[in-house]
PDB file of C-alpha atoms in Angstrom:
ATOM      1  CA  UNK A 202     -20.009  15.402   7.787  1.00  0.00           C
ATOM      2  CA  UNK A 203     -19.514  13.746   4.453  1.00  0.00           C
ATOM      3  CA  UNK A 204     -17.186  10.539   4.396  1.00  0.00           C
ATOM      4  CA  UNK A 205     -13.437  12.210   3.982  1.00  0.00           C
ATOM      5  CA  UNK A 206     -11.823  12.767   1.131  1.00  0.00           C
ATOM      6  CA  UNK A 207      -9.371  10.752  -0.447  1.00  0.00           C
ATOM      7  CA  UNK A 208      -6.654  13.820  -0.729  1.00  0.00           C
ATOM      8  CA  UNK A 209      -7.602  14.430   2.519  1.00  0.00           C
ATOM      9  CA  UNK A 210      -6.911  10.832   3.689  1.00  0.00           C
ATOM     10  CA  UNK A 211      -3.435  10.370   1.376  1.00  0.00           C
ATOM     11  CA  UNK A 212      -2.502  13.649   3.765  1.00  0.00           C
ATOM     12  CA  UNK A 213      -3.035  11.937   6.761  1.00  0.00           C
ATOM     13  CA  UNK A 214      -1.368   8.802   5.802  1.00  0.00           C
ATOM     14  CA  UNK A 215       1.588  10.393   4.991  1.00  0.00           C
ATOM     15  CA  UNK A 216       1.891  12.580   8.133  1.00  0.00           C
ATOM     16  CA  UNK A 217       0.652  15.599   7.267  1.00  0.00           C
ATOM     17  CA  UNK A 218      -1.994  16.483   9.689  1.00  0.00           C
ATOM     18  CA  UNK A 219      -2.316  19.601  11.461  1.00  0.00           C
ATOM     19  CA  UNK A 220      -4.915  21.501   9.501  1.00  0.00           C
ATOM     20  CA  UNK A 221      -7.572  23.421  10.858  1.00  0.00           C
ATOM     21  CA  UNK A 222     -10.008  20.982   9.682  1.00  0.00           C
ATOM     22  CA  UNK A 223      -7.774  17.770  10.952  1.00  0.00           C
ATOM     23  CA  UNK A 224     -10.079  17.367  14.138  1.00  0.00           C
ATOM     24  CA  UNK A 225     -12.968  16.984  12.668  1.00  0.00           C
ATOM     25  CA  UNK A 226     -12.215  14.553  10.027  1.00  0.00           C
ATOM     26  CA  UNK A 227     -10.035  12.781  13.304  1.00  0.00           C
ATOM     27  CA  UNK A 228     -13.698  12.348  14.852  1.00  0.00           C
ATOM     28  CA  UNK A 229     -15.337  11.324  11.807  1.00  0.00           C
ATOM     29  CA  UNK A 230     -12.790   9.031  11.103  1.00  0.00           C
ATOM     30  CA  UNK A 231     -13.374   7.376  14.924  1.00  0.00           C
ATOM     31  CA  UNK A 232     -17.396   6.702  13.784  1.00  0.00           C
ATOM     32  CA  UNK A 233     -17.216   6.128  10.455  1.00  0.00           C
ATOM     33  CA  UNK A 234     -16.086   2.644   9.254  1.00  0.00           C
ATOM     34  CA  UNK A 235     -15.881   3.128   5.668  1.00  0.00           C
ATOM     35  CA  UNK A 236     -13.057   6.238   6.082  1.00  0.00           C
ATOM     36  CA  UNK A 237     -11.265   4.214   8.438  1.00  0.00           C
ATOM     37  CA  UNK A 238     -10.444   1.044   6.268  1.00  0.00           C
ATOM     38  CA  UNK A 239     -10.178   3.564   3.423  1.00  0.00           C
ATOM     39  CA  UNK A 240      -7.042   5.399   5.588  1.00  0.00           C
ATOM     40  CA  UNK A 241      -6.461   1.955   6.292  1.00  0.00           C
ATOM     41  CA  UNK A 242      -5.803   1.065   2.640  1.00  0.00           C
ATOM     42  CA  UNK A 243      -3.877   3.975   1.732  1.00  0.00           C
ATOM     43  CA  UNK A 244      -1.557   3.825   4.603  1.00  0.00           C
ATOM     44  CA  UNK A 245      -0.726   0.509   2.941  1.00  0.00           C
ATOM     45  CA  UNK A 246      -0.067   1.965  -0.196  1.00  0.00           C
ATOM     46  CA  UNK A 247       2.427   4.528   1.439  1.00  0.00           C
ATOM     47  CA  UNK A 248       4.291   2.567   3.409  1.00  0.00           C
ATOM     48  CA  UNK A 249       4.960  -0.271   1.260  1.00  0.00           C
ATOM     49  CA  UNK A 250       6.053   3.040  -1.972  1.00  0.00           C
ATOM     50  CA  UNK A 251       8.050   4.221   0.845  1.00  0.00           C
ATOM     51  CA  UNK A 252      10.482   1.189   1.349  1.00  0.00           C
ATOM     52  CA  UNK A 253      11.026   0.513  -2.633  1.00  0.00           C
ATOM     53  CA  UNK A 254      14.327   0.991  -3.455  1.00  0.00           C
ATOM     54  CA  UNK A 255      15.786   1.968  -7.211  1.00  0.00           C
ATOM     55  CA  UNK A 256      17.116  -1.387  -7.412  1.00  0.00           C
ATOM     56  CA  UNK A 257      13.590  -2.774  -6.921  1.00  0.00           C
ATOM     57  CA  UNK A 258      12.230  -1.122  -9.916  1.00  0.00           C
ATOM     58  CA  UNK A 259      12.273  -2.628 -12.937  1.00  0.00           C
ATOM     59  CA  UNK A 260      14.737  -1.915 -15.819  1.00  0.00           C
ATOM     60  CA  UNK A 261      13.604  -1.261 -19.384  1.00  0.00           C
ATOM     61  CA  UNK A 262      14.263  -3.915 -22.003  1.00  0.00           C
ATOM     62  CA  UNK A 263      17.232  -3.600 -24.220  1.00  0.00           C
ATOM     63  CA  UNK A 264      17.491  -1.144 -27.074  1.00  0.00           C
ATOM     64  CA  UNK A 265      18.170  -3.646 -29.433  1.00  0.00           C
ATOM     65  CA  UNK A 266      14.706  -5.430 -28.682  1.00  0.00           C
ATOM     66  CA  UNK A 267      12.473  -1.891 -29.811  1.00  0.00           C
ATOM     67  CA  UNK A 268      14.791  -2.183 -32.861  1.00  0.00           C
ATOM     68  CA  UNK A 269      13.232  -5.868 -33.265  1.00  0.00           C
ATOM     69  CA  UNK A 270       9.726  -5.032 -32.659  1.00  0.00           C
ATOM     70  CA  UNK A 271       9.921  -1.959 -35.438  1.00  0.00           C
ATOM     71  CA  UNK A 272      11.581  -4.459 -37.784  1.00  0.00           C
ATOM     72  CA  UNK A 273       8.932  -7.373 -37.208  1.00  0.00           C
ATOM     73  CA  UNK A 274       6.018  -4.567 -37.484  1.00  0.00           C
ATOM     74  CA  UNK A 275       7.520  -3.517 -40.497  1.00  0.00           C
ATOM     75  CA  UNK A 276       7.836  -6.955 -42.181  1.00  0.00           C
ATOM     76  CA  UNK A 277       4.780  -7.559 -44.269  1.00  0.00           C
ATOM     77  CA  UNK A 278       3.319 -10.749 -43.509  1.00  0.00           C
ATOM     78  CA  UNK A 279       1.082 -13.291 -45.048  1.00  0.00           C
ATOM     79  CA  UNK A 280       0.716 -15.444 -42.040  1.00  0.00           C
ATOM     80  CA  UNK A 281      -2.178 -13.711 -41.294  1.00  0.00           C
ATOM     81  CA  UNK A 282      -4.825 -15.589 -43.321  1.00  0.00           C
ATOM     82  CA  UNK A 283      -8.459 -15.128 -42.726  1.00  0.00           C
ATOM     83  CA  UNK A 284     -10.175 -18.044 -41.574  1.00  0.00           C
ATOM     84  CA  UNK A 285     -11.705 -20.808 -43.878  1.00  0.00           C
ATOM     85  CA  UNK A 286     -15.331 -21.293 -44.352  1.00  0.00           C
ATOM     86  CA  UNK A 287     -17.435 -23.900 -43.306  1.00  0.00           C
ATOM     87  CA  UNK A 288     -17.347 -25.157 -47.353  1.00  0.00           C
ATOM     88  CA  UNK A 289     -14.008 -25.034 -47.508  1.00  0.00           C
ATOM     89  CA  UNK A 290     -12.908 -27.402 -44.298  1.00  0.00           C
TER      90      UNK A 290
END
């Protein structure tokens, strides 16, 4: 068998086994190293999504900072200068 595939292994992590094909990945997973730390990793990943809360999430910046932005990227500006020449220093 080929190493498992990561769908495959996001399925499992998340408690979704009991497919036909769940048995033998199960086996490859017990001889194959690389698969296991992978399932390993992603079982991570979905625990630690699974206990963020909304109020861990970040909130978007203001509306009145976008209006700043558009105004300063609107603003011509000369304090751009392109850099002097060795003659010129």
């Amino acid at each position: 068998m080929t190493h498992v595939d990561h769908a495959h292994l996001l399925e499992l992590a998340l408690g979704n086994a009991g497919r036909s094909e769940d048995a033998v990945v199960l086996q490859h997973l017990a001889g194959c190293v690389l698969c296991r730390q992978e399932l390993a990793r992603v079982t991570r990943v979905v625990t630690a999504a699974s206990e963020v809360d909304l109020s861990d999430l970040a909130t978007p910046p203001p509306e009145r900072l976008w209006e700043r932005i558009k105004r300063e990227l609107a603003e011509p500006t000369d304090r751009a200068k392109p850099p002097r020449s060795q003659s010129e220093q």
